[in-house]
PDB file of C-alpha atoms in Angstrom:
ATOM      1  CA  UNK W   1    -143.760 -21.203  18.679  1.00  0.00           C
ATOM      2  CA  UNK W   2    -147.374 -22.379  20.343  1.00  0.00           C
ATOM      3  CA  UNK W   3    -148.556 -22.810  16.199  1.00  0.00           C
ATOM      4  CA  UNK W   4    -145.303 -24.644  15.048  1.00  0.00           C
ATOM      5  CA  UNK W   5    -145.842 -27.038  18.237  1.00  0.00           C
ATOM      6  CA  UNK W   6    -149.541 -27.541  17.534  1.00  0.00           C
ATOM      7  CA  UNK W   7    -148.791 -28.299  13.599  1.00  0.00           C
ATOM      8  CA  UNK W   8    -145.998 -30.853  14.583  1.00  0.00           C
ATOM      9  CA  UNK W   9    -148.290 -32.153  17.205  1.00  0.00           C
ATOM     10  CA  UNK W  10    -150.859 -32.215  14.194  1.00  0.00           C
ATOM     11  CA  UNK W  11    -148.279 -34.757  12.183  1.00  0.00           C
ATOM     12  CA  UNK W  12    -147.434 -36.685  14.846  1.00  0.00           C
ATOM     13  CA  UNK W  13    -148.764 -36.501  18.281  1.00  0.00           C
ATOM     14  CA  UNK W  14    -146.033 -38.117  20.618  1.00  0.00           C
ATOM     15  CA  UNK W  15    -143.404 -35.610  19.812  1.00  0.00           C
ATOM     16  CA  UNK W  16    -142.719 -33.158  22.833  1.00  0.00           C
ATOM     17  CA  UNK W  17    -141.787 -29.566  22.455  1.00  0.00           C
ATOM     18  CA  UNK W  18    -138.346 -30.411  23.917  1.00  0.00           C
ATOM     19  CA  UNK W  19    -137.468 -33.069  21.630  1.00  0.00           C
ATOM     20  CA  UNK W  20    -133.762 -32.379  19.820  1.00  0.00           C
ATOM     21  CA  UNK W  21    -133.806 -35.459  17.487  1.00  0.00           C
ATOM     22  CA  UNK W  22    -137.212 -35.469  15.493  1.00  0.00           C
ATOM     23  CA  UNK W  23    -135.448 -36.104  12.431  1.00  0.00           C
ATOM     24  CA  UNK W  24    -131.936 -37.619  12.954  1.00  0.00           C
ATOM     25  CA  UNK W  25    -134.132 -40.302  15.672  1.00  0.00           C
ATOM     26  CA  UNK W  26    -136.001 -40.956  12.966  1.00  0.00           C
ATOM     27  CA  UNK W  27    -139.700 -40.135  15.046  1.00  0.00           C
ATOM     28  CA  UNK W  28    -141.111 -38.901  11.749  1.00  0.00           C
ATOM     29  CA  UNK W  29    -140.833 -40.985   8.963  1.00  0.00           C
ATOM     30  CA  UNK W  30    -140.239 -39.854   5.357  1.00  0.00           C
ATOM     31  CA  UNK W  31    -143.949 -39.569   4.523  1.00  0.00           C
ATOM     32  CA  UNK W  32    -144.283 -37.283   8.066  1.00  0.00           C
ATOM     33  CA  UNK W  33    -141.648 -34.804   7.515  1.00  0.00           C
ATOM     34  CA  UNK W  34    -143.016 -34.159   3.391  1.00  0.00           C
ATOM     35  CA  UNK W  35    -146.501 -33.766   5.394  1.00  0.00           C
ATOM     36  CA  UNK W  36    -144.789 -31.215   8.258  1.00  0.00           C
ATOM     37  CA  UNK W  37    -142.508 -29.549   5.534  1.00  0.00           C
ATOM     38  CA  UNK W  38    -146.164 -29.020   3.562  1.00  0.00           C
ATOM     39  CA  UNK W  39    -147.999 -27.529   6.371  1.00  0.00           C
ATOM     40  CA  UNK W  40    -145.089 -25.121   7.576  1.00  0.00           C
ATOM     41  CA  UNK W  41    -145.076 -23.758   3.738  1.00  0.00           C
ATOM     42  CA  UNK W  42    -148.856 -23.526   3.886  1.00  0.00           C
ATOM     43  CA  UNK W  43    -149.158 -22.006   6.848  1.00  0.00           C
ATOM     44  CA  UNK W  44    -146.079 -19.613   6.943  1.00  0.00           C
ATOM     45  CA  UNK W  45    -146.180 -18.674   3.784  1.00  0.00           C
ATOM     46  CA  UNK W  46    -142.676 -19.540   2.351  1.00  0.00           C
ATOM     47  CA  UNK W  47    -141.418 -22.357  -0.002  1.00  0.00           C
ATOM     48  CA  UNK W  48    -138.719 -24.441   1.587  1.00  0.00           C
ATOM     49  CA  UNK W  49    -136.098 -25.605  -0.722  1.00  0.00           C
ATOM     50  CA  UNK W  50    -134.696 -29.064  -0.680  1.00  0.00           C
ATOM     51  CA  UNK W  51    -131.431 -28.479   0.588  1.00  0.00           C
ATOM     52  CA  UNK W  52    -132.903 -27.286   3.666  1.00  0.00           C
ATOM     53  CA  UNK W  53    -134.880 -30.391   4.865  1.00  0.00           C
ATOM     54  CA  UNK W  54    -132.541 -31.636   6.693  1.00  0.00           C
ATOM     55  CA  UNK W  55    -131.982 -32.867  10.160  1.00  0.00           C
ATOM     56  CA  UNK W  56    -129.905 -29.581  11.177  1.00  0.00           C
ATOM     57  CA  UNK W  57    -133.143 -27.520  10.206  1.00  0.00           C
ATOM     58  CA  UNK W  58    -135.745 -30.769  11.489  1.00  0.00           C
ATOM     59  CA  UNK W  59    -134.509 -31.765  14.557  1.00  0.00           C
ATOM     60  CA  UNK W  60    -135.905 -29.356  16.992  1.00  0.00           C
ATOM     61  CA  UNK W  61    -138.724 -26.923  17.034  1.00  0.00           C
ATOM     62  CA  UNK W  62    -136.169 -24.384  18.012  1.00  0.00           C
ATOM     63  CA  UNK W  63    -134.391 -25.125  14.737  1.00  0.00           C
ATOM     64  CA  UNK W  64    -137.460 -25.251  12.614  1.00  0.00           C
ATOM     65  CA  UNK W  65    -138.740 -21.679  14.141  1.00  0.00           C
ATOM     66  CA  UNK W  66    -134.678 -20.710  12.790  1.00  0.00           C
ATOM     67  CA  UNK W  67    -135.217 -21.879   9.399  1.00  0.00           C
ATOM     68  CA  UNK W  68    -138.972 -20.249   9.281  1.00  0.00           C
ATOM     69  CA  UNK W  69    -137.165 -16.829   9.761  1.00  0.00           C
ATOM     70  CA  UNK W  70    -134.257 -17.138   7.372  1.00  0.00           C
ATOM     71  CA  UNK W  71    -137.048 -18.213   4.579  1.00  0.00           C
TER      72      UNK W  71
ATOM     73  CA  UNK B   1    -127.306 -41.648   5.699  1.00  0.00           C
ATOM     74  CA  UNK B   2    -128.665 -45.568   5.999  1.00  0.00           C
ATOM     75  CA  UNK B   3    -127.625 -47.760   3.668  1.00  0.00           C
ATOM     76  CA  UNK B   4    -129.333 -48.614   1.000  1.00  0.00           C
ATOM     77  CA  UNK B   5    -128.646 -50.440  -2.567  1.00  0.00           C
ATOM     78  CA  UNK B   6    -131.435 -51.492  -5.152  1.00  0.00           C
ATOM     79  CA  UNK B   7    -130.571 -54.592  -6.366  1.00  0.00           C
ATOM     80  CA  UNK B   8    -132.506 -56.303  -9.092  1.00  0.00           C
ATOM     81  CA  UNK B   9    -135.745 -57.847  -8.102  1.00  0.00           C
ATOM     82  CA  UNK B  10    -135.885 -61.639  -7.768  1.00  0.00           C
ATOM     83  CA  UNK B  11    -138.050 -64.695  -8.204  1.00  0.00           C
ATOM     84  CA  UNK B  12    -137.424 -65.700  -4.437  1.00  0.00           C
ATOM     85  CA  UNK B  13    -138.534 -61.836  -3.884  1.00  0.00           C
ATOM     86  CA  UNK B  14    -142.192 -62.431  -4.775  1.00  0.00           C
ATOM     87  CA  UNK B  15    -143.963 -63.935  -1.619  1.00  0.00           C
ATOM     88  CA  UNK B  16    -142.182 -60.693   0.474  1.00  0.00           C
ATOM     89  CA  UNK B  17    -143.390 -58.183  -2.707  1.00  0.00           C
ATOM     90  CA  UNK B  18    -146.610 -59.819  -2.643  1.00  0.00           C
ATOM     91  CA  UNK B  19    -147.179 -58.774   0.873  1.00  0.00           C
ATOM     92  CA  UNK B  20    -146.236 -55.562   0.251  1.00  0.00           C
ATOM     93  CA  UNK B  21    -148.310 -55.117  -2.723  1.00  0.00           C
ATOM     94  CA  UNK B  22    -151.398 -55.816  -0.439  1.00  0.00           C
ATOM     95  CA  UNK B  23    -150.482 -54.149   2.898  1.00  0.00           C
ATOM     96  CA  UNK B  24    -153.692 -51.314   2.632  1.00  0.00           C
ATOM     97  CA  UNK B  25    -151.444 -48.247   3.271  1.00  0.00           C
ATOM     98  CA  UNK B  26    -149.311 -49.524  -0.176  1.00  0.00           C
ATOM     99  CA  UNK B  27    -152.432 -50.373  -1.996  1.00  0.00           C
ATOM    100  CA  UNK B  28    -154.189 -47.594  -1.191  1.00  0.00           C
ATOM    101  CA  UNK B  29    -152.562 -45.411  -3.791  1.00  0.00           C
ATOM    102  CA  UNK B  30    -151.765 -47.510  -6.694  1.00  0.00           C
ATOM    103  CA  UNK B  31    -154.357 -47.773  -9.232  1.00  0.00           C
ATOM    104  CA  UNK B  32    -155.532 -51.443  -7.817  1.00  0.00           C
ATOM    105  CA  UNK B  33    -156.073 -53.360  -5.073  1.00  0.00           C
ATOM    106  CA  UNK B  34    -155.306 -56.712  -5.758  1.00  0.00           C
ATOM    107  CA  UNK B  35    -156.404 -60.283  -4.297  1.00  0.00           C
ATOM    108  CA  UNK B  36    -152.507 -61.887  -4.968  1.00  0.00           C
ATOM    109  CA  UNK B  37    -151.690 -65.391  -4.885  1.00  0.00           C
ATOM    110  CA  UNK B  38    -148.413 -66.627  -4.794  1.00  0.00           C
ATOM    111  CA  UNK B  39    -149.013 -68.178  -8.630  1.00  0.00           C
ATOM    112  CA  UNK B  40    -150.394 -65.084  -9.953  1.00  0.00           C
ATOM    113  CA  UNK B  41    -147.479 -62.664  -8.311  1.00  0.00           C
ATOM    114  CA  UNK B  42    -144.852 -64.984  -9.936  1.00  0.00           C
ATOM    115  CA  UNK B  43    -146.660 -64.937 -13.121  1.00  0.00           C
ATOM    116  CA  UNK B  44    -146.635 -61.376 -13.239  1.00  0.00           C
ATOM    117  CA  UNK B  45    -142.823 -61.389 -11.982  1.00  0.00           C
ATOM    118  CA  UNK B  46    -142.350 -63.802 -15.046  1.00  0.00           C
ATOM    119  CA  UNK B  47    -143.264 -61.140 -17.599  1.00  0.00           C
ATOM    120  CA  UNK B  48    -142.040 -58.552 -15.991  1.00  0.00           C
ATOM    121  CA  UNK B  49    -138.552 -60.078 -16.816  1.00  0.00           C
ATOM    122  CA  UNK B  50    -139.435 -61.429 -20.477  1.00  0.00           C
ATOM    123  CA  UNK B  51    -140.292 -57.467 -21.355  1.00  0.00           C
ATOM    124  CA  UNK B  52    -137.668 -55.578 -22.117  1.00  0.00           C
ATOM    125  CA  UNK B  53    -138.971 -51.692 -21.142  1.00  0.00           C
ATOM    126  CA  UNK B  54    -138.548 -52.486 -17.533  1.00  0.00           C
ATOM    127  CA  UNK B  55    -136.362 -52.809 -14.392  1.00  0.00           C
ATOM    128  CA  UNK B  56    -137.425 -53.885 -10.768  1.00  0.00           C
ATOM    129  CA  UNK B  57    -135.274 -52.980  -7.830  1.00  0.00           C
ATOM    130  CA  UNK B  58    -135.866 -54.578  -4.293  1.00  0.00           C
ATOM    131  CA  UNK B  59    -134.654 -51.072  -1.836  1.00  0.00           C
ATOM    132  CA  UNK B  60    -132.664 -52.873   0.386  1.00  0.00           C
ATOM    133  CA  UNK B  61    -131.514 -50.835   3.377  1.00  0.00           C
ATOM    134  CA  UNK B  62    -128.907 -51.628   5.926  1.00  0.00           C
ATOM    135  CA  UNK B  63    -129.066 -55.195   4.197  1.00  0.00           C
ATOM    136  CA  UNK B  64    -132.655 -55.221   4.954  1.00  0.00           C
ATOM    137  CA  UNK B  65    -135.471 -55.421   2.211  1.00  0.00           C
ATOM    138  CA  UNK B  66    -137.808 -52.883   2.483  1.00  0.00           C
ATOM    139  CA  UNK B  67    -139.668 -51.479  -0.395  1.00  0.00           C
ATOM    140  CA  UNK B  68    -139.712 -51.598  -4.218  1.00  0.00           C
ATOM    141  CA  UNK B  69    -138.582 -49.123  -6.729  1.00  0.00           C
ATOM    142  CA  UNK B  70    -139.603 -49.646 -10.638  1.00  0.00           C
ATOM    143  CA  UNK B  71    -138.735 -47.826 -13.764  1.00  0.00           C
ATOM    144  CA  UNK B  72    -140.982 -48.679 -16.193  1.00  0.00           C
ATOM    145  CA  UNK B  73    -142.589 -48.241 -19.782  1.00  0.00           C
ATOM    146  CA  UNK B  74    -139.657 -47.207 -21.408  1.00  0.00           C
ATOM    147  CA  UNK B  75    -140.205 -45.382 -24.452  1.00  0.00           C
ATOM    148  CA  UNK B  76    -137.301 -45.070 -26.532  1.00  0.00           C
ATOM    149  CA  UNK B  77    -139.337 -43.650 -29.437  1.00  0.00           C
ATOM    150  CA  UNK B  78    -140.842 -40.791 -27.190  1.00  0.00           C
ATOM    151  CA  UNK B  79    -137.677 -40.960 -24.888  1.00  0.00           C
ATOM    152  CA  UNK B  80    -139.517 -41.513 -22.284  1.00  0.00           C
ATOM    153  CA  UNK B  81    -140.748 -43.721 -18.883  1.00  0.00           C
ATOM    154  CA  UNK B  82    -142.571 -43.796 -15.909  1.00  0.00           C
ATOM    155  CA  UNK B  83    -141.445 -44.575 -12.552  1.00  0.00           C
ATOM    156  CA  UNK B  84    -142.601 -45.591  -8.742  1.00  0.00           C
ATOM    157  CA  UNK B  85    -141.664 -46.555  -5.384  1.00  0.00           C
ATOM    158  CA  UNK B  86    -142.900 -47.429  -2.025  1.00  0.00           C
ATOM    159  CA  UNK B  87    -141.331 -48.393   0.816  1.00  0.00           C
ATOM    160  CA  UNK B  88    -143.279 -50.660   2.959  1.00  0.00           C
ATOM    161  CA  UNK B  89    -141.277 -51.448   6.082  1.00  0.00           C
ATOM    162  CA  UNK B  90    -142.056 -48.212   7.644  1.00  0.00           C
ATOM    163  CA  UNK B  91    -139.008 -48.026  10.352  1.00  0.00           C
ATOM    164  CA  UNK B  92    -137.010 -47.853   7.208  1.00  0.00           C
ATOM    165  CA  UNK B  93    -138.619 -44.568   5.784  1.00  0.00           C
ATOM    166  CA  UNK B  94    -136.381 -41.835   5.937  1.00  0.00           C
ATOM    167  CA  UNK B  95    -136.741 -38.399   3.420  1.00  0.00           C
ATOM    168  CA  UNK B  96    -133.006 -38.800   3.087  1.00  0.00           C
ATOM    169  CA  UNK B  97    -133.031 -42.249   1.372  1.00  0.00           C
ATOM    170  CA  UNK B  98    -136.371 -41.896  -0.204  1.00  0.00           C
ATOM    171  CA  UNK B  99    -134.892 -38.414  -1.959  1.00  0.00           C
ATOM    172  CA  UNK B 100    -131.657 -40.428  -2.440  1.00  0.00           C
ATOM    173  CA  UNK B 101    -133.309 -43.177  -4.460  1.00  0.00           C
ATOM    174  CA  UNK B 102    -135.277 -40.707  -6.327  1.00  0.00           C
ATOM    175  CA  UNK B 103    -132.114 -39.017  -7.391  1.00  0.00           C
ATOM    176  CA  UNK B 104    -130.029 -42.135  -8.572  1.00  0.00           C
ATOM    177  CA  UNK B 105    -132.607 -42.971 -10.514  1.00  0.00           C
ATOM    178  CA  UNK B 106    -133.569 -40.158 -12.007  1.00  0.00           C
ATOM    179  CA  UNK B 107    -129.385 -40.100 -13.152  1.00  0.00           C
ATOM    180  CA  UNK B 108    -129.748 -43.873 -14.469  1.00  0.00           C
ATOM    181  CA  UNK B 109    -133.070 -42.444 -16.387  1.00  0.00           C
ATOM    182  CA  UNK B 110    -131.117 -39.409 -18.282  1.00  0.00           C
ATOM    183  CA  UNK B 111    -127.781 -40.336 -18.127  1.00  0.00           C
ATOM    184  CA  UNK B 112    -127.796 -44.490 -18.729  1.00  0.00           C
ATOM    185  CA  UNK B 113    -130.895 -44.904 -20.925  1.00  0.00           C
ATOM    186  CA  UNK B 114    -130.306 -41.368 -22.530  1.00  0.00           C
ATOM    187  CA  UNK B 115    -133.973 -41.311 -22.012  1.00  0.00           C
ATOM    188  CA  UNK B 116    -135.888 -37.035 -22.307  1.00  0.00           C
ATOM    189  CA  UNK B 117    -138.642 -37.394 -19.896  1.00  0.00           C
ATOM    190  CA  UNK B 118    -140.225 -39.255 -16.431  1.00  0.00           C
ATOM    191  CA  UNK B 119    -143.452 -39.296 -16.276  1.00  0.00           C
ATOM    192  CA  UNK B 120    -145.436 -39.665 -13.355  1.00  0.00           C
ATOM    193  CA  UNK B 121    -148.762 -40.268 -12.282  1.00  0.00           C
ATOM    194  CA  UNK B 122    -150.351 -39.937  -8.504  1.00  0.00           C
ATOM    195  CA  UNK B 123    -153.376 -39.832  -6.835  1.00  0.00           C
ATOM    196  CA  UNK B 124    -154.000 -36.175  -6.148  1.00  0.00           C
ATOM    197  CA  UNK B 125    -155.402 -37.461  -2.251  1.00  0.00           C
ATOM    198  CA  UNK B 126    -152.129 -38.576  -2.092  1.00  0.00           C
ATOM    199  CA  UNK B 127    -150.887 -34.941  -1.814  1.00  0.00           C
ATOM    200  CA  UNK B 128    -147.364 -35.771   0.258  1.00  0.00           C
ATOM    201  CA  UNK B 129    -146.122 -37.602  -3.154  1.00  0.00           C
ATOM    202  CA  UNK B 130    -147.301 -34.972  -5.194  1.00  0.00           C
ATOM    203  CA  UNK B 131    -145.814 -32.385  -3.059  1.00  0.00           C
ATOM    204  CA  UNK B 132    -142.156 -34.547  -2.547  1.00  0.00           C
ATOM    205  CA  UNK B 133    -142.229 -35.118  -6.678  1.00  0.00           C
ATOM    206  CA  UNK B 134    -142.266 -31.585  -6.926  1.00  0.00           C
ATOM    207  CA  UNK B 135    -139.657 -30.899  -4.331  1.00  0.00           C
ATOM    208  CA  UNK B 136    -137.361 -33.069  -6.205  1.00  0.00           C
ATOM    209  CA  UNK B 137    -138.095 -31.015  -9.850  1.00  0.00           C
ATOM    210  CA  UNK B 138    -141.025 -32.869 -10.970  1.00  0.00           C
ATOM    211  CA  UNK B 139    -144.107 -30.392 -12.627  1.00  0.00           C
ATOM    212  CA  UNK B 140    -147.628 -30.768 -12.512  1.00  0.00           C
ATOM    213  CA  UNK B 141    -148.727 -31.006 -15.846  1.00  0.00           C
ATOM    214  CA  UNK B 142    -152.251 -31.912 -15.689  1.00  0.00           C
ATOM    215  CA  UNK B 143    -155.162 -33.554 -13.445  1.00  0.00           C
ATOM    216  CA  UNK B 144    -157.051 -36.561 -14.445  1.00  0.00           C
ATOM    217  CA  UNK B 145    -160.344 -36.265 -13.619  1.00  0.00           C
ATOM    218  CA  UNK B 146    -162.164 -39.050 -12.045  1.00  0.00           C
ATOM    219  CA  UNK B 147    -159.442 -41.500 -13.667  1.00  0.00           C
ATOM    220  CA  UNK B 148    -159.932 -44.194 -11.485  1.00  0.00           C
ATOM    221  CA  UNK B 149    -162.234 -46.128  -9.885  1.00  0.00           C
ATOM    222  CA  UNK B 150    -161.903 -48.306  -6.971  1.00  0.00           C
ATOM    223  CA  UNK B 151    -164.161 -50.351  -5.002  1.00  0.00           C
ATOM    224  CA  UNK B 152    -167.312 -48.040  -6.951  1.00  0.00           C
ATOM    225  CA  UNK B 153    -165.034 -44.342  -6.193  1.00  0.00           C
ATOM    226  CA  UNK B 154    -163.750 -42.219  -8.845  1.00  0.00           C
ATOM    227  CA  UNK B 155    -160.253 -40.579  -8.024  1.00  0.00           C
ATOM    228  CA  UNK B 156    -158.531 -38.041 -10.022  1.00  0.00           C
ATOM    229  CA  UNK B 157    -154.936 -38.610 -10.658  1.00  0.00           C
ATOM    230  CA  UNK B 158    -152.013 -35.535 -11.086  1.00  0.00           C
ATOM    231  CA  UNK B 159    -149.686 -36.091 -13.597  1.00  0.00           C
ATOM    232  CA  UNK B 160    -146.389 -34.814 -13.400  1.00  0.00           C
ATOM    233  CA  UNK B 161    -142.918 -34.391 -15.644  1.00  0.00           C
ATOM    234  CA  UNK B 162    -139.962 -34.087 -15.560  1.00  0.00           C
ATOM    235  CA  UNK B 163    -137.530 -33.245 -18.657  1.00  0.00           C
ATOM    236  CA  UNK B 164    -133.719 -33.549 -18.861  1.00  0.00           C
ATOM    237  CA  UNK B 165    -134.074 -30.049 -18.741  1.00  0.00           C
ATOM    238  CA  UNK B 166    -135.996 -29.969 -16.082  1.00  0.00           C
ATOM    239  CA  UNK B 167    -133.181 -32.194 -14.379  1.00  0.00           C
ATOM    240  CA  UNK B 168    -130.389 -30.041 -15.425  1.00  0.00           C
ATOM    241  CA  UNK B 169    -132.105 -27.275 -13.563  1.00  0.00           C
ATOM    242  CA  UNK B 170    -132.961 -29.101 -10.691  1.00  0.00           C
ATOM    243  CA  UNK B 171    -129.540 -30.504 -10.051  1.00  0.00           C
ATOM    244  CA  UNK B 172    -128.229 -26.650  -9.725  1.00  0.00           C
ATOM    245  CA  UNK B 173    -130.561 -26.324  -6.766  1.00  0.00           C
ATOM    246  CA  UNK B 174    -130.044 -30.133  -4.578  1.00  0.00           C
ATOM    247  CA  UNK B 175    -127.002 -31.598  -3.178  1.00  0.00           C
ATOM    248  CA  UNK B 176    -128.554 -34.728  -3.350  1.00  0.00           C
ATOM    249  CA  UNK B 177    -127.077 -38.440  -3.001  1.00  0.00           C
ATOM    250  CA  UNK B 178    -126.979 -41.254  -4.022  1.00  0.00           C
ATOM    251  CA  UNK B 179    -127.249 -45.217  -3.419  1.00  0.00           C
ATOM    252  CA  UNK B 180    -125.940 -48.178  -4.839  1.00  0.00           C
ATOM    253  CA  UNK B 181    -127.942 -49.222  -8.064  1.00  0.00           C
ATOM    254  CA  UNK B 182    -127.147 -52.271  -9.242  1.00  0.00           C
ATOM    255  CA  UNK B 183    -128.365 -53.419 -12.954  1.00  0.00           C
ATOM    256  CA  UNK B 184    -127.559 -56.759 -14.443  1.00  0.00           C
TER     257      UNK B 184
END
């Protein structure tokens, strides 16, 4: 979880590691999320298809952390 | 989703798409970075409309203008066109509409014009819009090597396809959506 937070801190640096509305509050911007969806395939390893950039997989570290293990 | 619609670009649009045009995080990837007046932006506007392998789309979202979306250099010998958008008002970016828009127009592109083939071309720095054209079933076809110079720098440039087929495929894979596009 500490290298999710630290890439999502990398893309945008006011987002806490509690926040539950990254995506649907709209604190990263179309150009951010491309950039954090990027870095997660990069770094993880996996390819991320469309369908799955969503809020429901965006909004929360917790979530994104989900969606890394299903991939 | 917000709402958007792309309406058709305007004369009374051109101060606001001027402004765009030159705000430095717009500019910075398009192939120039031009000094606009108001005389030369509606001169340009002006022949944009007498051509006839064009169409210019103000992205208006929640009824609020926001960016610019183009298809462009239609082909209809080679079946094919190019195609670009930016939105500038940055509270307005969202991945949902900016995927959106993609996908409506890549449907007017196959399915209205009947066209084979978008072509794109980006700056490879600008790896976010090479890595969303993908995303959305675009393929890297080739690099550009020191294509274009600004301000004395050479930049290479990634060009990138997509086919009908390509399309076909890609549509089995994306529940995408769509917005309002309005052509007159």
């Amino acid at each position: 979880m500490e290298k999710l937070a630290a890439l999502v801190k990398r893309v945008n640096p006011r987002i806490t590691e509690d926040e539950t509305a990254i995506v649907s509050g709209k604190l990263l911007d179309s150009i951010e999320l491309v950039e954090l969806v990027s870095e997660i395939e990069e770094t993880y390893g996996i390819e991320i298809p469309i369908n799955e950039i969503s809020p429901e997989n965006f909004d929360s570290l917790h979530a994104m952390k989900k969606l890394i293990e299903r991939m | 989703m917000d709402n958007v619609v792309l309406r058709p670009m305007r004369m009374e649009d051109q101060e606001m798409v001027m402004k765009w045009r030159m705000m430095p995080e717009i500019s910075r990837y398009m192939n120039t970075e031009p000094i606009l007046d108001i005389e030369k932006q509606r001169i340009w506007f002006e022949k944009q409309q007498n051509s006839d392998n064009g169409y210019y789309w103000i992205i208006e979202i929640d009824g609020v203008p926001a960016g610019v979306t183009s298809i462009t250099g239609v082909d209809k010998q080679n079946s094919r066109c190019t195609r670009g958008t930016y939105i500038a008002v940055q509270e307005k970016r969202s991945f949902e509409a900016i995927t959106a828009i993609y996908a409506t127009q890549f449907e007017f592109v196959f399915d209205q014009l009947g066209l084979n083939k978008i072509e794109i071309e980006v700056f490879a720095e600008n790896k976010n819009v090479v890595f969303l054209s993908k995303k959305c079933g675009f393929k890297q076809e080739g690099i550009l090597r020191e294509h274009i110079c600004k301000n004395g720098v050479f930049y290479d440039i990634v060009q990138l396809g997509m086919t009908r087929a390509d399309w076909e495929e890609q549509k089995k894979k994306w529940n995408y959506d769509t917005v309002t596009l309005i052509v007159e």
